[in-house]
Coordinates of N, CA and C in Angstrom, one line a residue:
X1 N 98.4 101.9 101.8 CA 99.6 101.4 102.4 C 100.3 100.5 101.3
X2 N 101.6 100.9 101.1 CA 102.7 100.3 100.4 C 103.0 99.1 101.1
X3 N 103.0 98.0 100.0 CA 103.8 96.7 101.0 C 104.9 96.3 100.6
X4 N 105.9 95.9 101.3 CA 107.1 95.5 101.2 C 107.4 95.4 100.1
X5 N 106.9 94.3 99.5 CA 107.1 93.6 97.8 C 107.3 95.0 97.0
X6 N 105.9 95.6 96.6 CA 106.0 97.1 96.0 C 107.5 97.8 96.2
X7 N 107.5 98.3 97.8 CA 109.0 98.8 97.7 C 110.2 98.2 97.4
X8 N 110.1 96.9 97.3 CA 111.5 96.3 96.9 C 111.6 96.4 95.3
X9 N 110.4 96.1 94.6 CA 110.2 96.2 93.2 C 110.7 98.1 92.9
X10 N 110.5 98.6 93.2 CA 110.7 100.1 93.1 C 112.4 100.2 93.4
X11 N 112.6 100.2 94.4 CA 113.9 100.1 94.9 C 115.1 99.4 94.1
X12 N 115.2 98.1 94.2 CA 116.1 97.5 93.1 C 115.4 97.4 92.1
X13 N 114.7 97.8 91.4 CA 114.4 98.3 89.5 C 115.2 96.9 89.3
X14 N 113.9 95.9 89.6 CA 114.3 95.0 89.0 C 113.9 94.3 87.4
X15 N 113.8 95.1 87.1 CA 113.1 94.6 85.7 C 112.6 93.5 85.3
X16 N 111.4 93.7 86.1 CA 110.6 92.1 85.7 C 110.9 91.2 87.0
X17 N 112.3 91.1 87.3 CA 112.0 89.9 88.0 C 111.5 90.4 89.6
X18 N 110.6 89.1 89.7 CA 109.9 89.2 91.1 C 110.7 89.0 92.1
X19 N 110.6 89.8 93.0 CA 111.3 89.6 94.1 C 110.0 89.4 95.3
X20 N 109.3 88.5 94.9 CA 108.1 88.0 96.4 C 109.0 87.4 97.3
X21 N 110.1 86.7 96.6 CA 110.8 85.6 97.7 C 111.9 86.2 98.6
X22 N 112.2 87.5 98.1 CA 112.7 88.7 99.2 C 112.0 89.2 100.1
X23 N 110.6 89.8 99.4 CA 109.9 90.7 100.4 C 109.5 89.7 101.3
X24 N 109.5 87.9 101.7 CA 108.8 87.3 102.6 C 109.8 87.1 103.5
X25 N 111.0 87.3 103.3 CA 112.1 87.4 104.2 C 112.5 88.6 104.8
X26 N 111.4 89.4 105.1 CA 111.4 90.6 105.9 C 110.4 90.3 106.9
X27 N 110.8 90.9 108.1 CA 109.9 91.1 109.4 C 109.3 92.5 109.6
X28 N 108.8 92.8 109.8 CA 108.2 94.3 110.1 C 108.2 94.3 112.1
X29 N 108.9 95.3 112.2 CA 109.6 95.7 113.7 C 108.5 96.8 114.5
X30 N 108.5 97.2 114.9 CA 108.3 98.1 116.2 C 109.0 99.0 116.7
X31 N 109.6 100.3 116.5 CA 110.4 100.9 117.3 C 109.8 102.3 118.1
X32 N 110.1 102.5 119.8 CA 109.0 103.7 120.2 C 110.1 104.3 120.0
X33 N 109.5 105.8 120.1 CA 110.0 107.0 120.1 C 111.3 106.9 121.1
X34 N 112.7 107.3 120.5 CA 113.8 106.9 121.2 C 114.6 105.7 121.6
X35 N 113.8 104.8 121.3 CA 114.4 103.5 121.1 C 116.0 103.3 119.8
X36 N 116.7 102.8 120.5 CA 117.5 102.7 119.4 C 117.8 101.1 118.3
X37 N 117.8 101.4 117.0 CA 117.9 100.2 116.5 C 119.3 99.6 115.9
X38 N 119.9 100.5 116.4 CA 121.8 100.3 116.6 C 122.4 101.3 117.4
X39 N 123.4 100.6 118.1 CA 124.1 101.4 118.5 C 125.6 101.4 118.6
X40 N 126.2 103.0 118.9 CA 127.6 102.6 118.0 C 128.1 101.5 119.0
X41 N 129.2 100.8 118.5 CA 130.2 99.9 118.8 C 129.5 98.6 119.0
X42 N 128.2 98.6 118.3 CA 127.3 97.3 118.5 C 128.0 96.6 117.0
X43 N 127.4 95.4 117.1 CA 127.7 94.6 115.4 C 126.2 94.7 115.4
X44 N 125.8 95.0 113.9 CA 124.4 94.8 113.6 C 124.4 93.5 112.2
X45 N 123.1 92.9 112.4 CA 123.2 91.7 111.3 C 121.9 91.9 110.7
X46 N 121.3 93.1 110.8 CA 120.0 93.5 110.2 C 119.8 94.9 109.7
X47 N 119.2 94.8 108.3 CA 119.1 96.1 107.2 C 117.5 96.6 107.5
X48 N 117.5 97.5 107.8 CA 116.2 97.7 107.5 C 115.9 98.7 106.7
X49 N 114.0 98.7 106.5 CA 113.7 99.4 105.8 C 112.3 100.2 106.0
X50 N 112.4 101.2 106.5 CA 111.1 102.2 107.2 C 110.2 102.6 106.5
X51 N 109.1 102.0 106.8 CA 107.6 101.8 106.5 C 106.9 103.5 107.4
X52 N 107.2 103.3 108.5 CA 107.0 104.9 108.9 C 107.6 105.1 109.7
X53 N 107.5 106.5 109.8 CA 108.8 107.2 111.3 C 110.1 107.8 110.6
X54 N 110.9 108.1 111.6 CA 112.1 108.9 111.6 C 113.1 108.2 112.1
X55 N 114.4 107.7 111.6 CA 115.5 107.5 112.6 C 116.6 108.1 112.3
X56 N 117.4 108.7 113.1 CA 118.3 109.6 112.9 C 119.8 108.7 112.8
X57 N 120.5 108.9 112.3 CA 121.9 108.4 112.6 C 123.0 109.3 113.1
X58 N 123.5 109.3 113.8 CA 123.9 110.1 114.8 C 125.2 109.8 115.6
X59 N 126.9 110.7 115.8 CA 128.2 110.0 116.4 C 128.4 110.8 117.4
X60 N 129.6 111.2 117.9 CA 130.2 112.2 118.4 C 131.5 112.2 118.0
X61 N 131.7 113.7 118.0 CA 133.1 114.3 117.6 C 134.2 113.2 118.0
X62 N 135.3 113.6 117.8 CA 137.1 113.0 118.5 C 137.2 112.6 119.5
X63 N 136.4 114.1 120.4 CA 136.7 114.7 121.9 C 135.5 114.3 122.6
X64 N 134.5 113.8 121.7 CA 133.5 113.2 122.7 C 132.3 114.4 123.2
X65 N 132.8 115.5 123.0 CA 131.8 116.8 123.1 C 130.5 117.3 122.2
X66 N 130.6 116.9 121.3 CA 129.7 116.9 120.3 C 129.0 116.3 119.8
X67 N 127.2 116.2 119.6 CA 126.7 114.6 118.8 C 126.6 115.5 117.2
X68 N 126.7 114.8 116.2 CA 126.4 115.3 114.7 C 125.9 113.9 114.1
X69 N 125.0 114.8 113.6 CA 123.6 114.0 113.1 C 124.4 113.8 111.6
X70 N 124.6 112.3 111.2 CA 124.7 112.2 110.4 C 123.7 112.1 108.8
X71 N 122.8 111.3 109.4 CA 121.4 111.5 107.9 C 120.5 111.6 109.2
X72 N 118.8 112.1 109.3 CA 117.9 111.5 109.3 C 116.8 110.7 108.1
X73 N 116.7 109.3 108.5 CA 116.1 108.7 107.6 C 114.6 108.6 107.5
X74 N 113.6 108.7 106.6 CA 112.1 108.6 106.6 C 111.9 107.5 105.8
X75 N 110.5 107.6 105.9 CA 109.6 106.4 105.3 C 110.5 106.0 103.6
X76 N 110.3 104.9 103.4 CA 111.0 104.4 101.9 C 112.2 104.6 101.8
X77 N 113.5 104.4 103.2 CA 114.8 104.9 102.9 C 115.4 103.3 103.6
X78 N 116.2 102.8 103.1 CA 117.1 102.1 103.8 C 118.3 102.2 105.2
X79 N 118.3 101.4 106.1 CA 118.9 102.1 107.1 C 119.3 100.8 107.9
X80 N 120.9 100.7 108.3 CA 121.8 99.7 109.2 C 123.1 100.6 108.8
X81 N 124.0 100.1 109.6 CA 125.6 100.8 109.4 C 126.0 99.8 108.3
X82 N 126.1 100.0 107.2 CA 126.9 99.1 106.4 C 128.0 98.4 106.3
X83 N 129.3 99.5 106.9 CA 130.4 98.4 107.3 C 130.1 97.7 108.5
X84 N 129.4 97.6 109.2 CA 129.0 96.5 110.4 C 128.0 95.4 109.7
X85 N 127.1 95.6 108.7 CA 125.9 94.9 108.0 C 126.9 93.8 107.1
X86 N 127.9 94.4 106.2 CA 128.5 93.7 105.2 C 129.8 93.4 105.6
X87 N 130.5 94.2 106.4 CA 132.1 93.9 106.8 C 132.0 93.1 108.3
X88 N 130.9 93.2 109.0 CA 131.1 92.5 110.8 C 131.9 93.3 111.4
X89 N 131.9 94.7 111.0 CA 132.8 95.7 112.2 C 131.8 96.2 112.8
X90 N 132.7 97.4 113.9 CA 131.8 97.8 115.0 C 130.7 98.6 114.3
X91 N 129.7 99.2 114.7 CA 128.8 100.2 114.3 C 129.2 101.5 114.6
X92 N 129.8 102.2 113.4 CA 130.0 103.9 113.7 C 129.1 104.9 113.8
X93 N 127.9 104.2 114.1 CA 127.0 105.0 114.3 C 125.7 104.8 115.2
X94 N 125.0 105.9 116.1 CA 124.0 105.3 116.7 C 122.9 105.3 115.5
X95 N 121.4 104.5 115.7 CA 120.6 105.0 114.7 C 119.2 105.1 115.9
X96 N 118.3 105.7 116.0 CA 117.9 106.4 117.0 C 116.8 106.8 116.3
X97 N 115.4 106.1 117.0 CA 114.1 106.7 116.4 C 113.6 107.8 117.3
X98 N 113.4 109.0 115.9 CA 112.8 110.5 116.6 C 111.4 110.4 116.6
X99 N 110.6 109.7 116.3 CA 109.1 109.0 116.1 C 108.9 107.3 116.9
X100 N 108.1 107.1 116.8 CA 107.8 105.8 116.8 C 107.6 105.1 115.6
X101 N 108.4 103.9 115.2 CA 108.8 103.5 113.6 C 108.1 102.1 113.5
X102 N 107.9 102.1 112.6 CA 107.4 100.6 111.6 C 108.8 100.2 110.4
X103 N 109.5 99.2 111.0 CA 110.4 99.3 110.0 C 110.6 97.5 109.6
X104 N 110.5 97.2 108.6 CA 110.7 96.4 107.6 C 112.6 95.5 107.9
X105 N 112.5 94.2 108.3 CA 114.3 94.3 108.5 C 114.2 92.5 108.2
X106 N 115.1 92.4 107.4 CA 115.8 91.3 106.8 C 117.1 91.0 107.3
X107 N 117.3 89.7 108.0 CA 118.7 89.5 108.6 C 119.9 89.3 107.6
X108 N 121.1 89.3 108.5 CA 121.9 89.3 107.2 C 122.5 88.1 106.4
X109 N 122.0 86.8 106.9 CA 121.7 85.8 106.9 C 121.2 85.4 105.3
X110 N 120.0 85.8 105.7 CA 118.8 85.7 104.9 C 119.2 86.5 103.6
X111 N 119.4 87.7 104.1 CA 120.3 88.6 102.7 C 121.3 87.7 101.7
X112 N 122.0 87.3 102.9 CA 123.5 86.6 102.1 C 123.0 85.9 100.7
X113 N 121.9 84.9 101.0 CA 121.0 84.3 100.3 C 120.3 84.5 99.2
X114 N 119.9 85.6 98.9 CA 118.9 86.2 98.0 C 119.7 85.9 96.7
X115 N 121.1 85.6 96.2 CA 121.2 84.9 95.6 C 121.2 83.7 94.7
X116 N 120.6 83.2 95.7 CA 119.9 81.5 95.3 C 118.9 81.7 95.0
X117 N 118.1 82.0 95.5 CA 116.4 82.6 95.8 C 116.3 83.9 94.5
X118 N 116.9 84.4 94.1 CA 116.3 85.5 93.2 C 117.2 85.7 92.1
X119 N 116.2 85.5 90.9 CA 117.1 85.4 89.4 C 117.6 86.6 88.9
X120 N 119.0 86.7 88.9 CA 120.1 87.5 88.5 C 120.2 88.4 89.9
X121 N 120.0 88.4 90.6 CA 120.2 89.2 91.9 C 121.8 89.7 92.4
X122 N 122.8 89.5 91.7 CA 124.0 89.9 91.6 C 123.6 90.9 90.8
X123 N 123.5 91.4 89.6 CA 123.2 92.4 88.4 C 122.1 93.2 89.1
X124 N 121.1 92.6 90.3 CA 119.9 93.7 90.7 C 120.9 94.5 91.4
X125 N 121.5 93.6 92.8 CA 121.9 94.2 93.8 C 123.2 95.3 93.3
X126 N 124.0 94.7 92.2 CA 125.1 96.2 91.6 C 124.2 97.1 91.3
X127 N 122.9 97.6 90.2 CA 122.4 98.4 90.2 C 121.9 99.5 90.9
X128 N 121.7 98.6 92.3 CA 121.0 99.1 93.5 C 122.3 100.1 94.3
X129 N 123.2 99.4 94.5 CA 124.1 99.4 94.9 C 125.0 101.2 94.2
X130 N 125.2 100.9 92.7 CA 125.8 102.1 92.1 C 124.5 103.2 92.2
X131 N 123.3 103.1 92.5 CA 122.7 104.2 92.6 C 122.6 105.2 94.1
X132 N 122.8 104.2 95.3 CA 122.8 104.2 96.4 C 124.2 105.1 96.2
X133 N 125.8 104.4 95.5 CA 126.8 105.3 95.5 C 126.5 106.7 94.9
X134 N 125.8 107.1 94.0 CA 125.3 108.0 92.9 C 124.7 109.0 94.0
X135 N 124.0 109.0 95.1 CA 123.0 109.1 96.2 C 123.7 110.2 96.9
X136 N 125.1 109.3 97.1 CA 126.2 109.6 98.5 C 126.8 110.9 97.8
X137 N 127.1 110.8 96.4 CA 128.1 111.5 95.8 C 127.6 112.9 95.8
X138 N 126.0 112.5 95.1 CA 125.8 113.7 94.9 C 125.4 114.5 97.0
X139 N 125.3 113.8 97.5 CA 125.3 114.8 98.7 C 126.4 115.1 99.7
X140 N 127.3 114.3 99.1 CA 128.6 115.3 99.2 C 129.1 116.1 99.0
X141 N 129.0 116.4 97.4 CA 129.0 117.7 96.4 C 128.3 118.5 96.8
X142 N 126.7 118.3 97.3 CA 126.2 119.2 98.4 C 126.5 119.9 99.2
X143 N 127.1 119.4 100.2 CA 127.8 119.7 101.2 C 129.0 120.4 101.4
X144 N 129.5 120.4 99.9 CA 130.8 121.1 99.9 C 130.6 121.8 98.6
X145 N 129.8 122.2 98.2 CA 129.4 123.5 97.2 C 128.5 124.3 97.1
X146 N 126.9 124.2 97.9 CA 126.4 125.0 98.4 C 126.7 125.5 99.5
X147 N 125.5 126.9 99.6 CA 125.5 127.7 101.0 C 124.8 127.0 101.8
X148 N 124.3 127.7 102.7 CA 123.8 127.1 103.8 C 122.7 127.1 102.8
X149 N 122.0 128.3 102.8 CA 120.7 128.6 102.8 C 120.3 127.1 101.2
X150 N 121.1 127.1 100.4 CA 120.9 126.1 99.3 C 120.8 124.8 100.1
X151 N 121.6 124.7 100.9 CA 121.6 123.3 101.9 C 119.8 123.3 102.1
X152 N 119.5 123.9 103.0 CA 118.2 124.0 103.4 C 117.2 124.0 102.7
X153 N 116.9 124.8 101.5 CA 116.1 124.6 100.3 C 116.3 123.3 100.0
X154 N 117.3 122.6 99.6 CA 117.2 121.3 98.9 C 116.8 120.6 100.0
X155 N 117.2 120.4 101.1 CA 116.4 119.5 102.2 C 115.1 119.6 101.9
X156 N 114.7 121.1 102.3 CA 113.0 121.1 102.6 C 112.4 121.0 101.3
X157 N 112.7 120.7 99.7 CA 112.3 119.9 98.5 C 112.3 118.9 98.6
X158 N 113.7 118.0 99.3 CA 113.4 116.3 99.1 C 112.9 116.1 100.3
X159 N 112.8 116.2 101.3 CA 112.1 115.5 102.8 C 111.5 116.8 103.2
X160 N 110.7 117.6 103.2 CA 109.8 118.5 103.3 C 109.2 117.7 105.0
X161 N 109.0 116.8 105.4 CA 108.2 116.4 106.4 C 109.1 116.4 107.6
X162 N 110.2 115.9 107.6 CA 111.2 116.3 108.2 C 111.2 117.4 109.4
X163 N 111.2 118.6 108.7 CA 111.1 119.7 109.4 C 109.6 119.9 110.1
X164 N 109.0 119.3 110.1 CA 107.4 119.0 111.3 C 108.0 118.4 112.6
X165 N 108.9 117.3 111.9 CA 108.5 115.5 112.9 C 110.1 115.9 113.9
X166 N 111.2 116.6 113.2 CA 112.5 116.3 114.0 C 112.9 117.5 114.2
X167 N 113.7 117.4 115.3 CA 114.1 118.5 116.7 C 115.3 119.5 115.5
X168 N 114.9 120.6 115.3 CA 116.0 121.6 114.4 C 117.4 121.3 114.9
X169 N 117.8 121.0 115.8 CA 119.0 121.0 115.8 C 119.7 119.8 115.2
X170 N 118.5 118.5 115.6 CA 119.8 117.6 114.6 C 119.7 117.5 113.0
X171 N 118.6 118.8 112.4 CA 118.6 119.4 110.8 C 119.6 119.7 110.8
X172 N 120.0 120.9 111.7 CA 120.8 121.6 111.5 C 122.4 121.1 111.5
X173 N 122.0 120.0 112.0 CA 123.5 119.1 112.4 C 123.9 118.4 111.0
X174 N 122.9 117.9 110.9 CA 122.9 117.2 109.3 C 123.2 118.0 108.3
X175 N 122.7 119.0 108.4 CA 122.9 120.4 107.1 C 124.5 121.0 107.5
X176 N 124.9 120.5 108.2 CA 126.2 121.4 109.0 C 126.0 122.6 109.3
X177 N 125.3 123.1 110.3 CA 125.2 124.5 110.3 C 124.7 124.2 111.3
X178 N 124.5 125.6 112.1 CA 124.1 125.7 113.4 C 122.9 126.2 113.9
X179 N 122.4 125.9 114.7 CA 120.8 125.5 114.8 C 120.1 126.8 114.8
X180 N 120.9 128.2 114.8 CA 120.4 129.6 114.5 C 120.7 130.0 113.3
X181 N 121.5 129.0 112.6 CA 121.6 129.3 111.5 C 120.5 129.4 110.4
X182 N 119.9 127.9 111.1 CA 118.9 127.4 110.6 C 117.6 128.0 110.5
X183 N 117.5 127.9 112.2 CA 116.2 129.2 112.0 C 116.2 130.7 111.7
X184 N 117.4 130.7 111.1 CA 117.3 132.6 110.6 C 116.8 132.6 108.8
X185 N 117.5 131.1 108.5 CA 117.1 130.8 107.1 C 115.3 130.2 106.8
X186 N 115.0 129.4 108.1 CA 113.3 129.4 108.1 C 112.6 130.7 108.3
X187 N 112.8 131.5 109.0 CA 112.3 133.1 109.7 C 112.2 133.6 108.0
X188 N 113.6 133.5 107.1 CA 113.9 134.3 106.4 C 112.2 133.9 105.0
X189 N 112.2 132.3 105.4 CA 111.8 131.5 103.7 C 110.3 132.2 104.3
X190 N 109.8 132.1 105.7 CA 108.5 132.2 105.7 C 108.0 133.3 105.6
X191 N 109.0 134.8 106.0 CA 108.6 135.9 105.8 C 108.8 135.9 104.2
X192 N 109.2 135.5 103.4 CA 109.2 135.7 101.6 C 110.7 137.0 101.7
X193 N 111.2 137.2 102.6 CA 112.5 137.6 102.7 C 113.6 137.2 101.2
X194 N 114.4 137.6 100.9 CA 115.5 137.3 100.3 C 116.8 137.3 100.6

């Protein structure tokens, strides 16, 4: 088992400096299966960071007819609505455990802080920050230059566990595609099809 400290050291690549006095300002939470740890139009004042489990983020369409899975998130990923975490607006999004979670969460309080408390932590947190944007970019470009079927390969290379723990349709929602879509492209990978 990874502890906190570990994944913050990994995470913000902070070169050298210790961040012990970060990782003690995290709580480790409890979430069961279905429980939500935001919800939209909530204000959230807590980041977390999942130790184990699944949470999905998840809106509805315009019309209110549709839910679309925006990320599902696993173990070693960060997760709160960020313009609600850093700006105090509503939450655009539900976040919704598809497992029962262990997640890691620092207030935003305590965040604000980490400036006093941790040497050069302006220069950590831009780092962290321009990779997290690097993150977004490139899965945008995803999104709007692959096919489907490349959508799904690349998923099932970087979260491979995913497709065990969460219901295909909100894959399929996150991948943009439609949930027969999905499984014509799994039918296809397992038969060795082309």
């Amino acid at each position: 088992m990874t502890s906190i400290h570990d994944y913050l050291q990994t995470y913000f690549d902070a070169d050298g400096v210790d961040l012990t006095p970060m990782a003690a300002l995290f709580e480790l939470i409890e979430l069961q299966k279905n429980d939500y740890f935001l919800k939209m139009d909530q204000y959230t004042t807590r980041l977390g960071f999942i130790h184990e489990g699944l949470l999905r983020f998840y809106a509805y369409n315009e019309d209110g007819s549709k839910e679309v899975t925006q990320w599902i998130a696993n173990q070693g990923m960060f997760v709160t609505d960020l313009s609600s975490f850093v700006f105090d607006a509503p939450s655009r999004w539900h976040i919704q455990a598809l497992s029962d979670v262990k997640i890691y969460v620092i207030r935003r309080a305590d965040y604000r802080r980490l400036d006093e408390i941790i040497t050069d932590w302006a220069t950590i947190e831009t780092r962290f920050i321009a990779k997290c944007f690097v993150h977004l970019e490139n899965r945008v470009f995803q999104q709007l230059s692959m096919s489907a079927e490349e959508k799904y390969v690349s998923l099932l290379q970087y979260m491979p566990e995913i497709f065990n723990q969460a219901p295909l349709q909100y894959i399929a929602s996150m991948l943009g595609m439609t949930p027969e879509t999905l499984s014509r492209l799994r039918r296809k990978r397992v038969s060795g099809g082309k």
